[in-house]
């Protein structure tokens, strides 16, 4: 399985093409739209979310709500393009009239300046920000929706939520009270902040509100969990085959993510071996299992069968309404950075995007290990493999 996305932030369309999805997977536009709607929701999001209503159109690879095994093309129209059609016109030469929104003062922390230097874009840094914008993650969430449908066929569930926004934190010790991810999902999705409880929801709202009043932005952490994952996805044979490494790359590849950990992660650096390693047990009805999950469901780059636990660090958004020091690329004079429409925080949306990326990498790993031509044959192979693992 592989995919690519295309489209600019204010261009007419966002597009994704997915190859390698088995034939026979049942999927509807509503399955994808539900995930796109989750990405757009969340406390602290900006005005653009009131303009855009992201809905997907299936262009290829699906017939009668079932995949054909051929490349799948997903399309999301940018409603906001109506306000930018002249600025983004692909078939007209550059004029003074269609270049009114030039970006000349790069924002610290954004791709503006480095991208302009790399691609020799002297005249307008908008050519950088249009693609480097997090608007592109719309299509990664759409691809993730397809991946989640595939994973659900073999009993794998994936869910992301917010750990903290600035100093306001969810109480992670409450996770043990949930029987499954669906029960957890019902709670976190009931809060606009995607927090774990009402107290954390209020605290996060307060942080976001005060940050907005200060014309500032704020970051945080999100956590993604996956259950029902078969043992042995990934491999220890080479670094490129390690599944946790692939997931780490996918998480840090999301806009604004600056760190990733599995299980207890960086806290393990302050502990001793007997506090960290997940001890091994065996029962006839269950087979081998671990007594804890400090390593986040991975050993040697392979899944252990325990819950996968991934956490990502999201930096504050670079666009501040109280802009920071910058330099005009035309005059080289000191100026305040450009201001683009922005969110106060994207942490609430980042949880959904990270969830999608974990789902994509898990789906890839499943399709690497099992039959990728037909969904029913894949399910048969997974079921047989689970029995083999149980009997080991």
Tab-separated table of C-alpha atoms in Angstrom:
chain	number	residue	atom	x	y	z
A	1	UNK	CA	0.000	0.000	0.000
A	2	UNK	CA	1.220	3.483	-0.842
A	3	UNK	CA	-0.366	6.872	-1.331
A	4	UNK	CA	0.373	10.398	-2.481
A	5	UNK	CA	-1.429	13.695	-1.977
A	6	UNK	CA	-1.657	16.813	-4.134
A	7	UNK	CA	-3.117	20.268	-3.749
A	8	UNK	CA	-2.421	23.722	-2.359
A	9	UNK	CA	-3.975	25.318	0.703
A	10	UNK	CA	-6.055	27.787	-1.324
A	11	UNK	CA	-6.115	25.818	-4.561
A	12	UNK	CA	-9.347	24.385	-5.973
A	13	UNK	CA	-8.929	20.775	-4.879
A	14	UNK	CA	-7.130	18.452	-2.479
A	15	UNK	CA	-6.446	15.006	-3.930
A	16	UNK	CA	-5.077	11.663	-2.739
A	17	UNK	CA	-4.335	8.518	-4.722
A	18	UNK	CA	-4.037	5.211	-2.838
A	19	UNK	CA	-2.603	2.049	-4.360
A	20	UNK	CA	-2.663	-1.443	-2.875
A	21	UNK	CA	-6.026	-1.568	-1.095
A	22	UNK	CA	-7.506	-5.055	-1.556
A	23	UNK	CA	-10.591	-5.592	-3.692
A	24	UNK	CA	-13.886	-6.022	-1.874
A	25	UNK	CA	-13.435	-3.575	1.003
A	26	UNK	CA	-16.786	-1.912	1.719
A	27	UNK	CA	-16.459	1.842	2.116
A	28	UNK	CA	-18.749	4.846	1.708
A	29	UNK	CA	-18.191	8.561	1.384
A	30	UNK	CA	-19.788	8.931	4.805
A	31	UNK	CA	-17.003	6.775	6.310
A	32	UNK	CA	-14.428	9.273	5.094
A	33	UNK	CA	-16.508	12.390	5.734
A	34	UNK	CA	-16.945	11.433	9.378
A	35	UNK	CA	-13.171	11.510	9.835
A	36	UNK	CA	-12.793	14.757	7.878
A	37	UNK	CA	-15.410	16.359	10.125
A	38	UNK	CA	-13.460	15.273	13.213
A	39	UNK	CA	-10.339	16.973	11.857
A	40	UNK	CA	-12.210	20.248	11.397
A	41	UNK	CA	-13.697	20.246	14.874
A	42	UNK	CA	-11.870	21.073	18.051
A	43	UNK	CA	-11.568	23.944	20.484
A	44	UNK	CA	-9.073	26.571	19.340
A	45	UNK	CA	-9.579	26.140	15.604
A	46	UNK	CA	-9.689	29.258	13.416
A	47	UNK	CA	-12.128	30.956	11.086
A	48	UNK	CA	-11.335	28.800	8.063
A	49	UNK	CA	-13.182	25.880	9.608
A	50	UNK	CA	-16.372	27.978	9.323
A	51	UNK	CA	-15.772	28.409	5.575
A	52	UNK	CA	-14.755	24.861	4.643
A	53	UNK	CA	-17.017	21.845	4.952
A	54	UNK	CA	-14.737	19.053	3.867
A	55	UNK	CA	-16.504	16.265	1.998
A	56	UNK	CA	-14.900	13.617	-0.165
A	57	UNK	CA	-15.720	12.475	-3.682
A	58	UNK	CA	-14.596	9.048	-4.894
A	59	UNK	CA	-13.238	9.431	-8.420
A	60	UNK	CA	-11.668	6.026	-9.115
A	61	UNK	CA	-11.144	2.598	-7.603
A	62	UNK	CA	-14.563	2.120	-5.979
A	63	UNK	CA	-17.746	0.700	-7.493
A	64	UNK	CA	-21.007	0.090	-5.678
A	65	UNK	CA	-19.307	1.028	-2.373
A	66	UNK	CA	-16.605	-1.619	-2.751
A	67	UNK	CA	-12.964	-1.248	-3.676
A	68	UNK	CA	-11.850	-2.737	-6.984
A	69	UNK	CA	-8.190	-3.359	-6.143
A	70	UNK	CA	-7.193	-0.567	-8.535
A	71	UNK	CA	-5.887	2.876	-7.471
A	72	UNK	CA	-8.390	4.848	-5.403
A	73	UNK	CA	-8.638	8.586	-6.031
A	74	UNK	CA	-10.118	10.766	-3.297
A	75	UNK	CA	-11.034	14.399	-3.908
A	76	UNK	CA	-11.951	17.202	-1.485
A	77	UNK	CA	-12.988	20.569	-2.890
A	78	UNK	CA	-11.621	23.707	-1.222
A	79	UNK	CA	-14.631	25.961	-0.692
A	80	UNK	CA	-12.318	28.825	0.276
A	81	UNK	CA	-10.798	28.757	-3.226
A	82	UNK	CA	-13.653	30.994	-4.341
A	83	UNK	CA	-11.936	33.824	-2.470
A	84	UNK	CA	-8.543	33.001	-3.969
A	85	UNK	CA	-9.251	32.037	-7.588
A	86	UNK	CA	-7.360	35.016	-9.050
A	87	UNK	CA	-4.449	34.714	-6.642
A	88	UNK	CA	-4.084	30.968	-7.314
A	89	UNK	CA	-4.934	31.003	-11.057
A	90	UNK	CA	-2.813	28.310	-12.786
A	91	UNK	CA	-3.521	29.362	-16.377
A	92	UNK	CA	-2.876	33.108	-16.186
A	93	UNK	CA	0.479	34.919	-16.156
A	94	UNK	CA	1.500	36.801	-13.041
A	95	UNK	CA	0.177	40.371	-12.937
A	96	UNK	CA	0.003	43.101	-10.325
A	97	UNK	CA	-3.710	42.352	-9.921
A	98	UNK	CA	-3.313	38.641	-9.130
A	99	UNK	CA	-0.237	39.128	-6.904
A	100	UNK	CA	-1.789	41.322	-4.256
A	101	UNK	CA	-1.236	38.835	-1.447
A	102	UNK	CA	2.496	38.311	-1.805
A	103	UNK	CA	4.238	36.922	1.274
A	104	UNK	CA	7.610	38.649	1.776
A	105	UNK	CA	8.147	38.434	5.523
A	106	UNK	CA	8.746	34.804	6.566
A	107	UNK	CA	7.283	33.527	9.816
A	108	UNK	CA	9.701	32.079	12.395
A	109	UNK	CA	9.006	28.381	12.828
A	110	UNK	CA	7.343	28.007	9.413
A	111	UNK	CA	8.684	26.631	6.133
A	112	UNK	CA	8.475	30.081	4.497
A	113	UNK	CA	12.119	31.189	4.445
A	114	UNK	CA	13.903	27.851	4.099
A	115	UNK	CA	11.476	26.754	1.382
A	116	UNK	CA	11.964	30.015	-0.486
A	117	UNK	CA	15.738	29.590	-0.374
A	118	UNK	CA	15.616	25.916	-1.370
A	119	UNK	CA	13.322	26.400	-4.379
A	120	UNK	CA	14.690	29.868	-5.308
A	121	UNK	CA	11.293	31.532	-4.864
A	122	UNK	CA	12.493	35.125	-4.640
A	123	UNK	CA	9.275	36.888	-5.537
A	124	UNK	CA	6.620	35.353	-3.270
A	125	UNK	CA	6.877	32.987	-0.312
A	126	UNK	CA	3.205	32.124	-0.791
A	127	UNK	CA	4.503	29.490	-3.205
A	128	UNK	CA	5.965	27.756	-0.135
A	129	UNK	CA	3.167	28.120	2.364
A	130	UNK	CA	0.467	26.962	-0.048
A	131	UNK	CA	1.892	23.437	0.006
A	132	UNK	CA	3.586	23.413	3.416
A	133	UNK	CA	0.282	24.395	5.025
A	134	UNK	CA	-1.394	21.832	7.272
A	135	UNK	CA	-4.354	21.984	4.893
A	136	UNK	CA	-2.646	19.040	3.149
A	137	UNK	CA	-3.379	16.839	6.157
A	138	UNK	CA	-7.015	16.813	5.034
A	139	UNK	CA	-6.069	14.134	2.542
A	140	UNK	CA	-3.938	12.190	4.997
A	141	UNK	CA	-7.011	11.956	7.224
A	142	UNK	CA	-9.025	10.793	4.196
A	143	UNK	CA	-6.439	8.099	3.440
A	144	UNK	CA	-6.429	7.193	7.129
A	145	UNK	CA	-10.197	6.708	7.001
A	146	UNK	CA	-9.727	4.066	4.300
A	147	UNK	CA	-6.951	2.455	6.345
A	148	UNK	CA	-9.172	2.369	9.439
A	149	UNK	CA	-11.922	0.625	7.491
A	150	UNK	CA	-9.443	-2.036	6.401
A	151	UNK	CA	-8.102	-2.496	9.930
A	152	UNK	CA	-11.606	-2.784	11.358
A	153	UNK	CA	-12.164	-5.823	9.130
A	154	UNK	CA	-9.559	-7.718	11.203
A	155	UNK	CA	-10.555	-6.313	14.593
A	156	UNK	CA	-7.992	-3.519	14.891
A	157	UNK	CA	-9.188	-0.250	16.427
A	158	UNK	CA	-7.244	3.037	16.453
A	159	UNK	CA	-8.034	6.191	18.430
A	160	UNK	CA	-6.284	9.474	19.224
A	161	UNK	CA	-6.920	12.029	21.968
A	162	UNK	CA	-5.299	15.066	23.604
A	163	UNK	CA	-2.856	14.606	26.477
A	164	UNK	CA	-2.238	18.286	27.143
A	165	UNK	CA	-2.456	21.773	25.704
A	166	UNK	CA	0.175	23.965	27.309
A	167	UNK	CA	0.086	23.380	31.087
A	168	UNK	CA	-3.441	21.903	31.079
A	169	UNK	CA	-3.293	18.094	31.144
A	170	UNK	CA	-5.533	15.056	31.001
A	171	UNK	CA	-5.136	12.484	33.769
A	172	UNK	CA	-3.707	9.464	31.945
A	173	UNK	CA	-4.171	7.234	35.003
A	174	UNK	CA	-7.887	7.125	34.152
A	175	UNK	CA	-7.165	5.120	30.970
A	176	UNK	CA	-7.271	1.874	32.938
A	177	UNK	CA	-11.011	2.262	33.535
A	178	UNK	CA	-11.911	1.721	29.867
A	179	UNK	CA	-12.664	-1.748	28.573
A	180	UNK	CA	-11.869	-0.863	24.971
A	181	UNK	CA	-11.117	2.047	22.669
A	182	UNK	CA	-14.756	2.511	21.742
A	183	UNK	CA	-15.563	3.336	25.366
A	184	UNK	CA	-12.627	5.764	25.433
A	185	UNK	CA	-13.739	7.276	22.115
A	186	UNK	CA	-17.193	8.018	23.471
A	187	UNK	CA	-15.651	10.115	26.241
A	188	UNK	CA	-12.918	12.016	24.408
A	189	UNK	CA	-15.081	12.793	21.376
A	190	UNK	CA	-17.710	14.294	23.674
A	191	UNK	CA	-15.301	17.138	24.496
A	192	UNK	CA	-14.273	19.773	21.951
A	193	UNK	CA	-10.785	19.556	23.415
A	194	UNK	CA	-10.609	15.739	23.043
A	195	UNK	CA	-9.504	15.562	26.671
A	196	UNK	CA	-10.006	12.573	28.957
A	197	UNK	CA	-12.311	14.206	31.485
A	198	UNK	CA	-14.385	17.307	32.202
A	199	UNK	CA	-11.777	18.864	34.479
A	200	UNK	CA	-9.087	18.623	31.803
A	201	UNK	CA	-11.544	19.885	29.187
A	202	UNK	CA	-12.195	23.051	31.210
A	203	UNK	CA	-8.516	23.590	31.980
A	204	UNK	CA	-7.561	23.228	28.309
A	205	UNK	CA	-10.342	25.621	27.253
A	206	UNK	CA	-9.053	28.174	29.751
A	207	UNK	CA	-5.502	27.886	28.392
A	208	UNK	CA	-6.704	28.283	24.806
A	209	UNK	CA	-8.909	31.262	25.689
A	210	UNK	CA	-6.116	33.093	27.497
A	211	UNK	CA	-3.687	32.318	24.677
A	212	UNK	CA	-6.117	33.735	22.135
A	213	UNK	CA	-6.574	36.913	24.174
A	214	UNK	CA	-2.792	37.318	24.160
A	215	UNK	CA	-2.730	36.929	20.349
A	216	UNK	CA	-0.440	33.952	20.868
A	217	UNK	CA	-0.469	30.230	20.036
A	218	UNK	CA	0.063	27.121	22.152
A	219	UNK	CA	1.210	23.535	21.599
A	220	UNK	CA	0.671	20.240	23.367
A	221	UNK	CA	0.779	16.460	23.124
A	222	UNK	CA	-1.533	13.873	21.590
A	223	UNK	CA	-1.681	10.133	22.116
A	224	UNK	CA	-2.779	7.406	19.716
A	225	UNK	CA	-3.652	3.882	20.808
A	226	UNK	CA	-4.323	0.800	18.687
A	227	UNK	CA	-5.766	-2.479	19.935
A	228	UNK	CA	-6.279	-5.877	18.325
A	229	UNK	CA	-3.021	-5.591	16.379
A	230	UNK	CA	-1.631	-8.989	15.299
A	231	UNK	CA	1.673	-10.136	16.767
A	232	UNK	CA	4.712	-9.786	14.526
A	233	UNK	CA	3.922	-6.869	12.224
A	234	UNK	CA	7.190	-5.252	11.207
A	235	UNK	CA	10.567	-6.987	11.441
A	236	UNK	CA	13.908	-6.937	13.242
A	237	UNK	CA	15.787	-7.928	10.057
A	238	UNK	CA	16.742	-4.390	9.023
A	239	UNK	CA	16.203	-0.853	10.250
A	240	UNK	CA	13.921	-0.073	7.303
A	241	UNK	CA	11.570	-2.891	8.319
A	242	UNK	CA	11.021	-1.831	11.940
A	243	UNK	CA	7.385	-0.811	12.266
A	244	UNK	CA	7.873	1.492	15.239
A	245	UNK	CA	10.471	3.383	13.184
A	246	UNK	CA	7.971	3.747	10.330
A	247	UNK	CA	5.316	5.045	12.708
A	248	UNK	CA	7.794	7.463	14.290
A	249	UNK	CA	8.634	8.849	10.861
A	250	UNK	CA	4.940	9.160	9.994
A	251	UNK	CA	4.181	11.066	13.202
A	252	UNK	CA	7.085	13.491	12.927
A	253	UNK	CA	6.133	13.965	9.274
A	254	UNK	CA	2.905	15.680	10.370
A	255	UNK	CA	3.060	19.467	10.290
A	256	UNK	CA	4.285	20.952	13.602
A	257	UNK	CA	5.150	17.600	15.257
A	258	UNK	CA	8.572	17.758	16.916
A	259	UNK	CA	8.808	14.558	18.927
A	260	UNK	CA	7.438	11.040	19.323
A	261	UNK	CA	7.565	8.302	21.953
A	262	UNK	CA	6.193	4.781	22.448
A	263	UNK	CA	4.704	3.533	25.700
A	264	UNK	CA	6.404	5.170	28.674
A	265	UNK	CA	8.854	6.653	26.189
A	266	UNK	CA	11.281	9.201	27.580
A	267	UNK	CA	10.267	8.379	31.151
A	268	UNK	CA	12.019	5.027	30.677
A	269	UNK	CA	15.352	6.864	30.638
A	270	UNK	CA	14.978	7.503	34.374
A	271	UNK	CA	14.095	3.920	35.294
A	272	UNK	CA	15.820	0.565	35.717
A	273	UNK	CA	15.329	-2.522	33.565
A	274	UNK	CA	13.013	-4.337	35.945
A	275	UNK	CA	10.732	-1.280	35.925
A	276	UNK	CA	10.549	-1.076	32.138
A	277	UNK	CA	10.548	-4.504	30.486
A	278	UNK	CA	7.122	-6.046	29.881
A	279	UNK	CA	7.234	-9.448	31.575
A	280	UNK	CA	6.003	-12.453	29.593
A	281	UNK	CA	3.169	-14.757	30.675
A	282	UNK	CA	1.224	-17.617	29.092
A	283	UNK	CA	-2.298	-19.016	29.463
A	284	UNK	CA	-3.852	-21.814	27.398
A	285	UNK	CA	-6.847	-19.713	26.362
A	286	UNK	CA	-4.721	-16.696	25.489
A	287	UNK	CA	-1.250	-17.860	24.588
A	288	UNK	CA	1.703	-15.546	25.288
A	289	UNK	CA	1.028	-12.055	26.588
A	290	UNK	CA	2.768	-9.256	28.511
A	291	UNK	CA	2.007	-8.184	32.054
A	292	UNK	CA	2.487	-4.504	31.208
A	293	UNK	CA	2.885	-2.257	28.184
A	294	UNK	CA	5.759	0.068	29.037
A	295	UNK	CA	7.274	-0.404	25.580
A	296	UNK	CA	4.086	0.653	23.804
A	297	UNK	CA	3.354	-2.624	22.027
A	298	UNK	CA	6.752	-3.037	20.332
A	299	UNK	CA	9.814	-5.225	20.801
A	300	UNK	CA	12.593	-5.367	18.212
A	301	UNK	CA	10.606	-3.227	15.791
A	302	UNK	CA	7.711	-5.731	15.841
A	303	UNK	CA	4.259	-5.654	17.391
A	304	UNK	CA	3.857	-7.764	20.526
A	305	UNK	CA	0.068	-8.013	20.408
A	306	UNK	CA	-0.330	-5.560	23.276
A	307	UNK	CA	-1.885	-2.150	22.713
A	308	UNK	CA	0.209	0.189	20.610
A	309	UNK	CA	0.718	3.482	22.447
A	310	UNK	CA	2.241	6.406	20.538
A	311	UNK	CA	2.563	9.982	21.759
A	312	UNK	CA	3.487	13.009	19.679
A	313	UNK	CA	4.625	16.510	20.622
A	314	UNK	CA	2.988	19.387	18.726
A	315	UNK	CA	4.705	22.772	18.704
A	316	UNK	CA	2.691	26.019	18.788
A	317	UNK	CA	1.489	27.255	15.386
A	318	UNK	CA	4.006	29.695	13.823
A	319	UNK	CA	1.399	32.248	12.698
A	320	UNK	CA	0.895	34.712	15.529
A	321	UNK	CA	-1.498	37.643	15.461
A	322	UNK	CA	1.204	39.383	17.496
A	323	UNK	CA	3.907	38.544	14.939
A	324	UNK	CA	7.560	37.992	15.781
A	325	UNK	CA	10.719	39.527	14.356
A	326	UNK	CA	11.453	38.775	10.704
A	327	UNK	CA	13.187	40.285	7.656
A	328	UNK	CA	11.628	41.347	4.340
A	329	UNK	CA	13.105	39.179	1.547
A	330	UNK	CA	12.935	42.078	-0.934
A	331	UNK	CA	14.500	44.870	1.117
A	332	UNK	CA	16.335	42.844	3.815
A	333	UNK	CA	14.938	45.323	6.311
A	334	UNK	CA	13.673	44.264	9.724
A	335	UNK	CA	9.916	43.742	9.849
A	336	UNK	CA	7.348	41.804	11.776
A	337	UNK	CA	6.458	38.460	10.202
A	338	UNK	CA	3.504	38.063	7.855
A	339	UNK	CA	0.102	37.244	9.315
A	340	UNK	CA	-1.994	34.494	7.757
A	341	UNK	CA	-5.345	33.284	9.048
A	342	UNK	CA	-4.551	30.866	11.853
A	343	UNK	CA	-5.740	28.748	14.750
A	344	UNK	CA	-4.846	29.417	18.375
A	345	UNK	CA	-3.915	25.767	18.610
A	346	UNK	CA	-4.106	22.769	16.306
A	347	UNK	CA	-3.564	20.154	19.013
A	348	UNK	CA	-7.200	19.023	18.939
A	349	UNK	CA	-6.981	18.431	15.177
A	350	UNK	CA	-3.501	16.924	15.514
A	351	UNK	CA	-4.947	14.022	17.518
A	352	UNK	CA	-7.110	13.051	14.535
A	353	UNK	CA	-4.240	13.442	12.060
A	354	UNK	CA	-1.875	11.370	14.201
A	355	UNK	CA	-4.565	8.703	14.503
A	356	UNK	CA	-4.816	8.611	10.706
A	357	UNK	CA	-1.052	8.263	10.277
A	358	UNK	CA	-0.829	5.382	12.744
A	359	UNK	CA	-3.726	3.680	10.951
A	360	UNK	CA	-2.000	4.127	7.587
A	361	UNK	CA	1.256	2.573	8.798
A	362	UNK	CA	-0.579	-0.322	10.469
A	363	UNK	CA	-2.578	-0.962	7.288
A	364	UNK	CA	0.627	-0.972	5.250
A	365	UNK	CA	2.169	-3.485	7.653
A	366	UNK	CA	-0.903	-5.734	7.523
A	367	UNK	CA	-0.902	-5.691	3.721
A	368	UNK	CA	2.835	-6.431	3.667
A	369	UNK	CA	2.279	-9.559	5.760
A	370	UNK	CA	-1.028	-10.878	4.447
A	371	UNK	CA	-2.779	-11.209	1.088
A	372	UNK	CA	-3.358	-7.771	-0.432
A	373	UNK	CA	-5.508	-8.784	-3.418
A	374	UNK	CA	-8.849	-9.535	-1.768
A	375	UNK	CA	-10.225	-8.461	1.602
A	376	UNK	CA	-11.912	-11.777	2.428
A	377	UNK	CA	-8.763	-13.769	1.666
A	378	UNK	CA	-6.781	-11.348	3.831
A	379	UNK	CA	-9.233	-11.845	6.710
A	380	UNK	CA	-8.949	-15.632	6.370
A	381	UNK	CA	-5.167	-15.422	6.543
A	382	UNK	CA	-5.219	-13.126	9.564
A	383	UNK	CA	-7.628	-15.423	11.408
A	384	UNK	CA	-5.448	-18.469	10.683
A	385	UNK	CA	-2.341	-16.582	11.773
A	386	UNK	CA	-3.945	-15.526	15.050
A	387	UNK	CA	-4.693	-19.199	15.805
A	388	UNK	CA	-1.099	-20.106	14.991
A	389	UNK	CA	0.185	-17.416	17.346
A	390	UNK	CA	-2.140	-18.556	20.116
A	391	UNK	CA	-0.877	-22.139	19.790
A	392	UNK	CA	2.821	-21.206	19.763
